[in-house]
C-alpha cells in the first residue's frame, strides 16, 4: 500500500452517531467586518453572539460549510463556501450536531496507530494551515502529536474508509473519523 497523501481538507461531515437525520446544518451569524477568514470545513466557535474560526483549545460549535450575505456593493445575495471580511453581517451554515461524525487528516510528524481510537486531540490550526482562497476549503488538521488524555476538542472514533487515505502507519497523515468532544452543546 502507498502512504497517505498530505492534502488537508478540514473537517468533512460523513455520518452520525445514533438515530435521526444526519447532515443537518443550522444558521448562525458572522459579524460585519469579522477579520478572521472562515473556510469550508473549518471548526467554528461562539464569539459574542456571532461565530468565528475556532482556535485550538476552544469549545467548538461545529463546522462551517458556507455563508450567504447581501453584497454591500451590488446588494445582490451572495453565496460562498468561504468567508472573508465583508461590511455586512453574514448568515453562516454550520454542522452543529454534537453527534455528527467528521473526517479530518492528521498532521505531519506522528505515526497513526490503532491504539489512537477513543483518544482525543486538539485542532492543528496555524497560519500555515490557513484555508485556500482559491478553493475556499479549510486546511485544519488533527494535532496527532497530542493524541491521548485528558479530553481535548475531538475524540477519534476510527479511521476513514477511503482506501487512499486510511493507511495506519509511521508515515502519518491518516484520515481520522472524529466527534467534537469539547462541543458547546454537549453539556446541556
Short mmCIF file of N, CA and C in Angstrom, two decimals:
data_model
loop_
_atom_site.label_atom_id
_atom_site.label_comp_id
_atom_site.label_asym_id
_atom_site.label_seq_id
_atom_site.Cartn_x
_atom_site.Cartn_y
_atom_site.Cartn_z
N UNK A 1 0.83 -1.19 0.00
CA UNK A 1 0.00 0.00 0.00
C UNK A 1 0.87 1.25 0.00
N UNK A 2 0.32 2.30 -0.59
CA UNK A 2 1.05 3.56 -0.65
C UNK A 2 0.76 4.38 0.60
N UNK A 3 1.66 5.31 0.90
CA UNK A 3 1.48 6.20 2.06
C UNK A 3 0.31 7.15 1.79
N UNK A 4 -0.27 7.64 2.86
CA UNK A 4 -1.34 8.63 2.74
C UNK A 4 -0.78 9.91 2.13
N UNK A 5 -1.60 10.56 1.30
CA UNK A 5 -1.19 11.85 0.76
C UNK A 5 -1.37 12.93 1.83
N UNK A 6 -0.60 13.99 1.74
CA UNK A 6 -0.72 15.13 2.65
C UNK A 6 -1.56 16.18 1.94
N UNK A 7 -2.87 16.12 2.13
CA UNK A 7 -3.80 17.04 1.48
C UNK A 7 -4.93 17.37 2.45
N UNK A 8 -4.68 18.26 3.43
CA UNK A 8 -5.69 18.57 4.44
C UNK A 8 -6.94 19.21 3.83
N UNK A 9 -8.09 18.94 4.44
CA UNK A 9 -9.36 19.44 3.93
C UNK A 9 -10.27 19.92 5.05
N UNK A 10 -9.72 20.09 6.26
CA UNK A 10 -10.54 20.49 7.39
C UNK A 10 -11.38 19.33 7.88
N UNK A 11 -12.57 19.64 8.36
CA UNK A 11 -13.49 18.63 8.86
C UNK A 11 -14.60 18.42 7.84
N UNK A 12 -14.81 17.18 7.45
CA UNK A 12 -15.80 16.84 6.44
C UNK A 12 -16.86 15.94 7.08
N UNK A 13 -18.16 16.35 7.08
CA UNK A 13 -19.19 15.52 7.71
C UNK A 13 -19.40 14.23 6.93
N UNK A 14 -19.42 13.08 7.64
CA UNK A 14 -19.56 11.80 6.94
C UNK A 14 -20.69 10.93 7.45
N UNK A 15 -21.01 10.97 8.72
CA UNK A 15 -22.07 10.14 9.27
C UNK A 15 -22.47 10.69 10.63
N UNK A 16 -23.35 9.98 11.31
CA UNK A 16 -23.82 10.47 12.60
C UNK A 16 -23.93 9.30 13.57
N UNK A 17 -23.64 9.57 14.84
CA UNK A 17 -23.83 8.59 15.90
C UNK A 17 -25.29 8.65 16.31
N UNK A 18 -25.93 7.51 16.51
CA UNK A 18 -27.31 7.50 16.98
C UNK A 18 -28.32 7.59 15.84
N UNK A 19 -29.58 7.87 16.22
CA UNK A 19 -30.65 7.91 15.24
C UNK A 19 -30.95 9.34 14.83
N UNK A 20 -31.82 9.48 13.86
CA UNK A 20 -32.18 10.80 13.38
C UNK A 20 -31.39 11.15 12.14
N UNK A 21 -31.84 12.18 11.44
CA UNK A 21 -31.17 12.55 10.18
C UNK A 21 -29.78 13.13 10.43
N UNK A 22 -28.86 12.83 9.55
CA UNK A 22 -27.52 13.42 9.65
C UNK A 22 -27.39 14.51 8.59
N UNK A 23 -26.38 15.28 8.73
CA UNK A 23 -26.08 16.28 7.72
C UNK A 23 -26.93 17.52 7.78
N UNK A 24 -27.59 17.77 8.90
CA UNK A 24 -28.39 18.98 9.01
C UNK A 24 -27.51 20.14 9.44
N UNK A 25 -27.68 21.27 8.75
CA UNK A 25 -26.93 22.48 9.11
C UNK A 25 -27.88 23.48 9.74
N UNK A 26 -27.34 24.28 10.65
CA UNK A 26 -28.11 25.35 11.28
C UNK A 26 -27.49 26.69 10.88
N UNK A 27 -28.30 27.73 11.01
CA UNK A 27 -27.88 29.07 10.62
C UNK A 27 -27.34 29.83 11.83
N UNK A 28 -26.18 30.41 11.69
CA UNK A 28 -25.57 31.29 12.68
C UNK A 28 -25.13 32.56 11.95
N UNK A 29 -24.70 33.56 12.70
CA UNK A 29 -24.33 34.83 12.08
C UNK A 29 -22.83 35.09 12.27
N UNK A 30 -22.26 35.72 11.25
CA UNK A 30 -20.89 36.21 11.31
C UNK A 30 -21.00 37.74 11.35
N UNK A 31 -20.31 38.35 12.29
CA UNK A 31 -20.40 39.80 12.48
C UNK A 31 -19.81 40.55 11.29
N UNK A 32 -20.44 41.66 10.97
CA UNK A 32 -19.95 42.54 9.92
C UNK A 32 -18.48 42.90 10.19
N UNK A 33 -17.64 42.71 9.18
CA UNK A 33 -16.23 43.07 9.31
C UNK A 33 -15.38 42.09 10.10
N UNK A 34 -15.91 40.88 10.41
CA UNK A 34 -15.10 39.86 11.10
C UNK A 34 -13.78 39.71 10.35
N UNK A 35 -12.67 39.85 11.05
CA UNK A 35 -11.37 39.88 10.38
C UNK A 35 -10.79 38.50 10.09
N UNK A 36 -11.24 37.46 10.83
CA UNK A 36 -10.71 36.11 10.59
C UNK A 36 -11.50 35.44 9.47
N UNK A 37 -10.81 35.04 8.42
CA UNK A 37 -11.47 34.29 7.35
C UNK A 37 -11.94 32.95 7.89
N UNK A 38 -13.00 32.41 7.29
CA UNK A 38 -13.51 31.09 7.67
C UNK A 38 -13.67 30.30 6.38
N UNK A 39 -13.13 29.09 6.37
CA UNK A 39 -13.14 28.27 5.16
C UNK A 39 -14.05 27.06 5.35
N UNK A 40 -14.56 26.53 4.25
CA UNK A 40 -15.42 25.35 4.30
C UNK A 40 -14.65 24.20 4.95
N UNK A 41 -15.20 23.68 6.06
CA UNK A 41 -14.53 22.62 6.80
C UNK A 41 -13.81 23.12 8.04
N UNK A 42 -13.79 24.44 8.26
CA UNK A 42 -13.18 24.99 9.48
C UNK A 42 -14.10 24.77 10.67
N UNK A 43 -13.52 24.40 11.80
CA UNK A 43 -14.26 24.40 13.05
C UNK A 43 -14.52 25.85 13.43
N UNK A 44 -15.69 26.10 14.02
CA UNK A 44 -16.04 27.45 14.46
C UNK A 44 -16.41 27.44 15.94
N UNK A 45 -16.33 28.63 16.55
CA UNK A 45 -16.65 28.79 17.96
C UNK A 45 -17.51 30.04 18.14
N UNK A 46 -18.24 30.12 19.25
CA UNK A 46 -19.04 31.31 19.51
C UNK A 46 -18.16 32.54 19.73
N UNK A 47 -18.71 33.72 19.38
CA UNK A 47 -17.99 34.98 19.54
C UNK A 47 -19.00 36.10 19.78
N UNK A 48 -19.37 36.33 21.04
CA UNK A 48 -20.27 37.43 21.43
C UNK A 48 -21.56 37.46 20.61
N UNK A 49 -22.24 36.32 20.50
CA UNK A 49 -23.49 36.24 19.77
C UNK A 49 -23.32 35.90 18.30
N UNK A 50 -22.10 35.91 17.81
CA UNK A 50 -21.78 35.56 16.43
C UNK A 50 -20.86 34.33 16.47
N UNK A 51 -20.30 33.96 15.32
CA UNK A 51 -19.31 32.88 15.28
C UNK A 51 -18.05 33.38 14.60
N UNK A 52 -16.95 32.67 14.86
CA UNK A 52 -15.69 32.94 14.16
C UNK A 52 -14.92 31.64 14.06
N UNK A 53 -13.84 31.66 13.28
CA UNK A 53 -12.98 30.48 13.14
C UNK A 53 -12.47 30.08 14.52
N UNK A 54 -12.49 28.78 14.79
CA UNK A 54 -12.09 28.28 16.10
C UNK A 54 -10.58 28.27 16.27
N UNK A 55 -10.17 28.42 17.51
CA UNK A 55 -8.78 28.27 17.87
C UNK A 55 -8.62 26.92 18.57
N UNK A 56 -7.39 26.40 18.63
CA UNK A 56 -7.23 25.15 19.37
C UNK A 56 -7.45 25.44 20.85
N UNK A 57 -7.97 24.50 21.55
CA UNK A 57 -8.35 24.54 22.97
C UNK A 57 -9.72 25.15 23.23
N UNK A 58 -10.37 25.79 22.25
CA UNK A 58 -11.69 26.40 22.47
C UNK A 58 -12.80 25.35 22.40
N UNK A 59 -13.92 25.61 23.10
CA UNK A 59 -15.11 24.79 22.90
C UNK A 59 -15.64 25.10 21.50
N UNK A 60 -16.00 24.05 20.77
CA UNK A 60 -16.41 24.20 19.38
C UNK A 60 -17.93 24.19 19.24
N UNK A 61 -18.44 24.97 18.30
CA UNK A 61 -19.87 24.99 17.98
C UNK A 61 -20.17 23.99 16.88
N UNK A 62 -19.24 23.78 15.99
CA UNK A 62 -19.45 22.87 14.86
C UNK A 62 -18.51 23.22 13.74
N UNK A 63 -18.95 22.91 12.50
CA UNK A 63 -18.10 23.07 11.33
C UNK A 63 -18.82 23.93 10.29
N UNK A 64 -18.12 24.97 9.84
CA UNK A 64 -18.61 25.92 8.84
C UNK A 64 -18.65 25.26 7.47
N UNK A 65 -19.77 25.48 6.74
CA UNK A 65 -19.89 24.87 5.41
C UNK A 65 -20.22 25.89 4.34
N UNK A 66 -20.25 27.18 4.67
CA UNK A 66 -20.52 28.21 3.68
C UNK A 66 -21.32 29.34 4.30
N UNK A 67 -21.55 30.38 3.50
CA UNK A 67 -22.30 31.53 4.02
C UNK A 67 -23.05 32.25 2.91
N UNK A 68 -23.97 33.10 3.34
CA UNK A 68 -24.76 33.93 2.45
C UNK A 68 -24.81 35.33 3.03
N UNK A 69 -24.70 36.32 2.17
CA UNK A 69 -24.84 37.72 2.60
C UNK A 69 -25.25 38.55 1.39
N UNK A 70 -25.81 39.71 1.67
CA UNK A 70 -26.11 40.66 0.59
C UNK A 70 -24.86 41.49 0.35
N UNK A 71 -24.31 41.37 -0.85
CA UNK A 71 -23.08 42.08 -1.18
C UNK A 71 -23.28 43.58 -0.95
N UNK A 72 -22.42 44.22 -0.12
CA UNK A 72 -22.62 45.63 0.18
C UNK A 72 -22.47 46.56 -1.03
N UNK A 73 -21.80 46.09 -2.08
CA UNK A 73 -21.61 46.92 -3.28
C UNK A 73 -22.77 46.76 -4.26
N UNK A 74 -23.16 45.51 -4.53
CA UNK A 74 -24.19 45.24 -5.54
C UNK A 74 -25.57 45.03 -4.95
N UNK A 75 -25.67 44.83 -3.62
CA UNK A 75 -26.91 44.48 -2.93
C UNK A 75 -27.50 43.16 -3.39
N UNK A 76 -26.71 42.33 -4.05
CA UNK A 76 -27.20 41.02 -4.53
C UNK A 76 -26.86 39.95 -3.51
N UNK A 77 -27.80 38.99 -3.34
CA UNK A 77 -27.49 37.85 -2.46
C UNK A 77 -26.26 37.10 -3.00
N UNK A 78 -25.33 36.80 -2.10
CA UNK A 78 -24.08 36.17 -2.48
C UNK A 78 -23.87 34.93 -1.61
N UNK A 79 -23.62 33.78 -2.25
CA UNK A 79 -23.34 32.53 -1.55
C UNK A 79 -21.89 32.17 -1.79
N UNK A 80 -21.17 31.84 -0.71
CA UNK A 80 -19.76 31.44 -0.84
C UNK A 80 -19.48 30.29 0.12
N UNK A 81 -18.50 29.44 -0.23
CA UNK A 81 -18.10 28.37 0.68
C UNK A 81 -17.01 28.84 1.62
N UNK A 82 -16.60 30.10 1.54
CA UNK A 82 -15.62 30.67 2.46
C UNK A 82 -16.09 32.06 2.85
N UNK A 83 -15.60 32.54 3.98
CA UNK A 83 -15.93 33.89 4.42
C UNK A 83 -14.65 34.70 4.49
N UNK A 84 -14.67 35.85 3.87
CA UNK A 84 -13.60 36.84 4.04
C UNK A 84 -14.29 38.14 4.40
N UNK A 85 -13.67 38.93 5.20
CA UNK A 85 -14.29 40.12 5.79
C UNK A 85 -15.13 40.92 4.80
N UNK A 86 -16.41 41.11 5.13
CA UNK A 86 -17.31 41.95 4.35
C UNK A 86 -18.00 42.91 5.32
N UNK A 87 -18.42 44.05 4.80
CA UNK A 87 -19.00 45.10 5.64
C UNK A 87 -20.50 44.89 5.83
N UNK A 88 -20.88 43.67 6.16
CA UNK A 88 -22.27 43.36 6.47
C UNK A 88 -22.29 42.04 7.24
N UNK A 89 -23.33 41.81 8.04
CA UNK A 89 -23.45 40.52 8.71
C UNK A 89 -23.67 39.43 7.66
N UNK A 90 -23.18 38.24 7.93
CA UNK A 90 -23.36 37.11 7.02
C UNK A 90 -24.07 35.98 7.75
N UNK A 91 -24.90 35.24 7.02
CA UNK A 91 -25.53 34.02 7.55
C UNK A 91 -24.59 32.86 7.26
N UNK A 92 -24.18 32.15 8.31
CA UNK A 92 -23.27 31.02 8.16
C UNK A 92 -24.04 29.72 8.30
N UNK A 93 -23.69 28.72 7.52
CA UNK A 93 -24.28 27.39 7.60
C UNK A 93 -23.29 26.50 8.33
N UNK A 94 -23.73 25.93 9.47
CA UNK A 94 -22.83 25.22 10.37
C UNK A 94 -23.41 23.84 10.72
N UNK A 95 -22.58 22.80 10.58
CA UNK A 95 -22.92 21.47 11.10
C UNK A 95 -22.69 21.53 12.60
N UNK A 96 -23.78 21.65 13.39
CA UNK A 96 -23.63 21.88 14.83
C UNK A 96 -24.12 20.73 15.70
N UNK A 97 -24.48 19.61 15.11
CA UNK A 97 -24.97 18.46 15.88
C UNK A 97 -23.80 17.83 16.64
N UNK A 98 -23.90 17.73 17.98
CA UNK A 98 -22.79 17.12 18.74
C UNK A 98 -22.53 15.66 18.37
N UNK A 99 -23.48 15.01 17.69
CA UNK A 99 -23.32 13.59 17.31
C UNK A 99 -22.89 13.43 15.85
N UNK A 100 -22.56 14.53 15.19
CA UNK A 100 -22.07 14.47 13.81
C UNK A 100 -20.64 13.94 13.81
N UNK A 101 -20.37 12.97 12.95
CA UNK A 101 -19.02 12.42 12.79
C UNK A 101 -18.37 13.12 11.59
N UNK A 102 -17.13 13.51 11.77
CA UNK A 102 -16.37 14.18 10.71
C UNK A 102 -15.12 13.38 10.39
N UNK A 103 -14.61 13.55 9.18
CA UNK A 103 -13.28 13.06 8.85
C UNK A 103 -12.34 14.26 8.84
N UNK A 104 -11.11 14.04 9.32
CA UNK A 104 -10.09 15.08 9.35
C UNK A 104 -8.72 14.41 9.24
N UNK A 105 -7.84 15.03 8.47
CA UNK A 105 -6.49 14.47 8.30
C UNK A 105 -5.63 14.78 9.51
N UNK A 106 -4.81 13.81 9.91
CA UNK A 106 -3.81 14.05 10.94
C UNK A 106 -2.65 14.85 10.36
N UNK A 107 -1.99 15.63 11.20
CA UNK A 107 -0.89 16.46 10.73
C UNK A 107 0.40 15.66 10.57
N UNK A 108 1.46 16.33 10.20
CA UNK A 108 2.75 15.68 9.93
C UNK A 108 3.47 15.28 11.21
N UNK A 109 4.32 14.29 11.10
CA UNK A 109 5.28 14.01 12.15
C UNK A 109 4.89 12.98 13.18
N UNK A 110 3.67 12.46 13.14
CA UNK A 110 3.26 11.46 14.14
C UNK A 110 2.62 10.27 13.44
N UNK A 111 3.07 9.09 13.80
CA UNK A 111 2.50 7.87 13.22
C UNK A 111 1.04 7.74 13.62
N UNK A 112 0.26 7.12 12.75
CA UNK A 112 -1.12 6.79 13.11
C UNK A 112 -1.15 5.35 13.59
N UNK A 113 -1.91 5.11 14.67
CA UNK A 113 -1.92 3.80 15.32
C UNK A 113 -3.35 3.40 15.68
N UNK A 114 -3.64 2.11 15.63
CA UNK A 114 -4.96 1.62 16.05
C UNK A 114 -5.28 2.02 17.49
N UNK A 115 -4.27 2.15 18.33
CA UNK A 115 -4.49 2.49 19.73
C UNK A 115 -4.97 3.93 19.92
N UNK A 116 -4.96 4.75 18.86
CA UNK A 116 -5.43 6.13 18.96
C UNK A 116 -6.96 6.23 18.96
N UNK A 117 -7.64 5.15 18.60
CA UNK A 117 -9.10 5.15 18.63
C UNK A 117 -9.55 5.34 20.08
N UNK A 118 -10.50 6.23 20.29
CA UNK A 118 -11.04 6.65 21.60
C UNK A 118 -10.10 7.57 22.36
N UNK A 119 -9.01 8.02 21.71
CA UNK A 119 -8.18 9.06 22.30
C UNK A 119 -8.65 10.40 21.74
N UNK A 120 -8.25 11.48 22.39
CA UNK A 120 -8.67 12.80 21.91
C UNK A 120 -7.48 13.65 21.52
N UNK A 121 -7.77 14.70 20.74
CA UNK A 121 -6.73 15.62 20.27
C UNK A 121 -7.36 16.97 19.99
N UNK A 122 -6.53 17.99 19.97
CA UNK A 122 -6.98 19.33 19.57
C UNK A 122 -6.78 19.52 18.07
N UNK A 123 -7.30 20.63 17.58
CA UNK A 123 -7.06 21.03 16.20
C UNK A 123 -5.62 21.48 16.03
N UNK A 124 -5.07 21.25 14.86
CA UNK A 124 -3.84 21.90 14.46
C UNK A 124 -4.30 23.03 13.55
N UNK A 125 -4.25 24.24 14.03
CA UNK A 125 -4.74 25.39 13.27
C UNK A 125 -3.72 26.50 13.41
N UNK A 126 -2.88 26.62 12.40
CA UNK A 126 -1.84 27.64 12.42
C UNK A 126 -1.95 28.48 11.15
N UNK A 127 -1.21 29.55 11.08
CA UNK A 127 -1.21 30.39 9.88
C UNK A 127 -0.85 29.56 8.66
N UNK A 128 0.07 28.62 8.83
CA UNK A 128 0.49 27.76 7.71
C UNK A 128 -0.66 26.87 7.23
N UNK A 129 -1.66 26.67 8.09
CA UNK A 129 -2.79 25.82 7.73
C UNK A 129 -4.02 26.65 7.36
N UNK A 130 -3.83 27.92 7.03
CA UNK A 130 -4.96 28.74 6.59
C UNK A 130 -5.56 28.10 5.34
N UNK A 131 -6.87 28.19 5.23
CA UNK A 131 -7.56 27.58 4.09
C UNK A 131 -7.14 28.19 2.76
N UNK A 132 -7.59 27.57 1.69
CA UNK A 132 -7.26 28.01 0.34
C UNK A 132 -8.24 29.08 -0.13
N UNK A 133 -7.72 30.24 -0.51
CA UNK A 133 -8.60 31.28 -1.05
C UNK A 133 -9.02 30.95 -2.48
N UNK A 134 -8.38 29.97 -3.11
CA UNK A 134 -8.76 29.54 -4.46
C UNK A 134 -9.96 28.60 -4.41
N UNK A 135 -9.87 27.55 -3.56
CA UNK A 135 -10.96 26.57 -3.48
C UNK A 135 -11.96 26.90 -2.38
N UNK A 136 -11.53 27.72 -1.40
CA UNK A 136 -12.39 28.03 -0.26
C UNK A 136 -12.40 26.94 0.79
N UNK A 137 -11.54 25.92 0.65
CA UNK A 137 -11.57 24.76 1.54
C UNK A 137 -10.52 24.91 2.65
N UNK A 138 -10.92 24.48 3.85
CA UNK A 138 -10.09 24.51 5.05
C UNK A 138 -8.82 23.66 4.89
N UNK A 139 -7.83 23.98 5.71
CA UNK A 139 -6.64 23.12 5.83
C UNK A 139 -6.40 22.73 7.28
N UNK A 140 -7.44 22.88 8.14
CA UNK A 140 -7.29 22.46 9.53
C UNK A 140 -6.98 20.97 9.57
N UNK A 141 -6.18 20.56 10.56
CA UNK A 141 -5.83 19.16 10.74
C UNK A 141 -6.00 18.78 12.20
N UNK A 142 -5.97 17.49 12.46
CA UNK A 142 -5.96 16.98 13.82
C UNK A 142 -4.51 16.99 14.29
N UNK A 143 -4.27 17.53 15.47
CA UNK A 143 -2.91 17.58 16.02
C UNK A 143 -2.58 16.21 16.60
N UNK A 144 -2.03 15.35 15.74
CA UNK A 144 -1.80 13.96 16.15
C UNK A 144 -0.72 13.84 17.22
N UNK A 145 0.10 14.87 17.40
CA UNK A 145 1.15 14.80 18.42
C UNK A 145 0.58 14.86 19.83
N UNK A 146 -0.66 15.38 20.00
CA UNK A 146 -1.20 15.42 21.36
C UNK A 146 -2.35 14.44 21.57
N UNK A 147 -2.45 13.42 20.71
CA UNK A 147 -3.46 12.38 20.92
C UNK A 147 -3.26 11.71 22.27
N UNK A 148 -4.32 11.58 23.02
CA UNK A 148 -4.24 10.94 24.33
C UNK A 148 -5.29 11.51 25.26
N UNK A 149 -4.97 11.56 26.53
CA UNK A 149 -5.86 12.10 27.55
C UNK A 149 -5.17 13.32 28.15
N UNK A 150 -5.82 14.22 28.83
CA UNK A 150 -7.25 14.26 29.11
C UNK A 150 -8.05 14.69 27.87
N UNK A 151 -9.37 14.84 28.07
CA UNK A 151 -10.26 15.16 26.95
C UNK A 151 -9.83 16.46 26.27
N UNK A 152 -9.82 16.43 24.93
CA UNK A 152 -9.48 17.59 24.12
C UNK A 152 -10.62 17.83 23.12
N UNK A 153 -10.41 18.66 22.12
CA UNK A 153 -11.50 19.11 21.24
C UNK A 153 -12.20 18.00 20.47
N UNK A 154 -11.47 16.98 20.02
CA UNK A 154 -12.06 15.92 19.20
C UNK A 154 -11.67 14.57 19.76
N UNK A 155 -12.58 13.61 19.63
CA UNK A 155 -12.26 12.24 20.04
C UNK A 155 -12.30 11.34 18.79
N UNK A 156 -11.29 10.49 18.66
CA UNK A 156 -11.18 9.62 17.49
C UNK A 156 -12.14 8.45 17.63
N UNK A 157 -12.99 8.30 16.62
CA UNK A 157 -13.94 7.19 16.57
C UNK A 157 -13.39 6.04 15.73
N UNK A 158 -12.51 6.37 14.80
CA UNK A 158 -11.94 5.35 13.91
C UNK A 158 -11.15 6.02 12.81
N UNK A 159 -10.97 5.29 11.72
CA UNK A 159 -10.24 5.80 10.57
C UNK A 159 -11.14 5.79 9.34
N UNK A 160 -10.81 6.61 8.36
CA UNK A 160 -11.59 6.72 7.13
C UNK A 160 -11.69 5.38 6.41
N UNK A 161 -12.78 5.20 5.72
CA UNK A 161 -12.94 4.02 4.88
C UNK A 161 -12.35 4.23 3.50
N UNK A 162 -11.84 5.43 3.21
CA UNK A 162 -11.26 5.72 1.91
C UNK A 162 -9.94 4.97 1.76
N UNK A 163 -9.86 4.01 0.82
CA UNK A 163 -8.65 3.19 0.72
C UNK A 163 -7.39 3.98 0.38
N UNK A 164 -7.53 5.20 -0.13
CA UNK A 164 -6.35 6.01 -0.46
C UNK A 164 -5.91 6.89 0.71
N UNK A 165 -6.69 6.92 1.80
CA UNK A 165 -6.39 7.82 2.91
C UNK A 165 -6.40 7.13 4.27
N UNK A 166 -6.44 5.81 4.32
CA UNK A 166 -6.61 5.12 5.61
C UNK A 166 -5.42 4.27 6.03
N UNK A 167 -4.24 4.57 5.52
CA UNK A 167 -3.06 3.79 5.92
C UNK A 167 -2.70 4.14 7.36
N UNK A 168 -2.69 3.12 8.20
CA UNK A 168 -2.34 3.31 9.60
C UNK A 168 -0.89 2.87 9.74
N UNK A 169 0.02 3.86 9.74
CA UNK A 169 1.44 3.53 9.68
C UNK A 169 2.28 4.70 10.19
N UNK A 170 3.58 4.52 10.15
CA UNK A 170 4.51 5.51 10.69
C UNK A 170 4.55 6.81 9.88
N UNK A 171 4.05 6.78 8.65
CA UNK A 171 4.11 7.97 7.80
C UNK A 171 3.11 9.05 8.19
N UNK A 172 2.07 8.70 8.94
CA UNK A 172 1.09 9.69 9.37
C UNK A 172 0.17 10.15 8.25
N UNK A 173 -0.48 11.29 8.48
CA UNK A 173 -1.47 11.87 7.56
C UNK A 173 -2.68 10.98 7.35
N UNK A 174 -2.93 10.06 8.28
CA UNK A 174 -4.14 9.25 8.17
C UNK A 174 -5.35 10.16 8.32
N UNK A 175 -6.47 9.74 7.74
CA UNK A 175 -7.71 10.49 7.91
C UNK A 175 -8.50 9.81 9.02
N UNK A 176 -8.72 10.56 10.08
CA UNK A 176 -9.43 10.08 11.27
C UNK A 176 -10.91 10.38 11.17
N UNK A 177 -11.74 9.52 11.74
CA UNK A 177 -13.15 9.83 11.98
C UNK A 177 -13.23 10.33 13.41
N UNK A 178 -13.83 11.52 13.59
CA UNK A 178 -13.86 12.14 14.92
C UNK A 178 -15.24 12.69 15.25
N UNK A 179 -15.49 12.80 16.53
CA UNK A 179 -16.61 13.56 17.07
C UNK A 179 -16.02 14.76 17.80
N UNK A 180 -16.76 15.86 17.82
CA UNK A 180 -16.32 17.01 18.61
C UNK A 180 -16.66 16.70 20.07
N UNK A 181 -15.64 16.59 20.90
CA UNK A 181 -15.88 16.26 22.31
C UNK A 181 -16.01 17.51 23.17
N UNK A 182 -15.33 18.58 22.83
CA UNK A 182 -15.48 19.85 23.54
C UNK A 182 -16.46 20.70 22.75
N UNK A 183 -17.74 20.28 22.77
CA UNK A 183 -18.80 20.90 21.97
C UNK A 183 -19.64 21.82 22.84
N UNK A 184 -19.98 22.98 22.34
CA UNK A 184 -20.79 23.95 23.07
C UNK A 184 -22.09 23.32 23.58
N UNK A 185 -22.70 22.45 22.77
CA UNK A 185 -23.99 21.85 23.13
C UNK A 185 -23.89 20.50 23.84
N UNK A 186 -22.71 20.00 24.08
CA UNK A 186 -22.60 18.63 24.62
C UNK A 186 -22.92 18.53 26.09
N UNK A 187 -22.93 19.64 26.82
CA UNK A 187 -23.19 19.57 28.27
C UNK A 187 -24.53 20.18 28.67
N UNK A 188 -25.46 20.28 27.73
CA UNK A 188 -26.76 20.87 28.05
C UNK A 188 -27.65 19.88 28.79
#
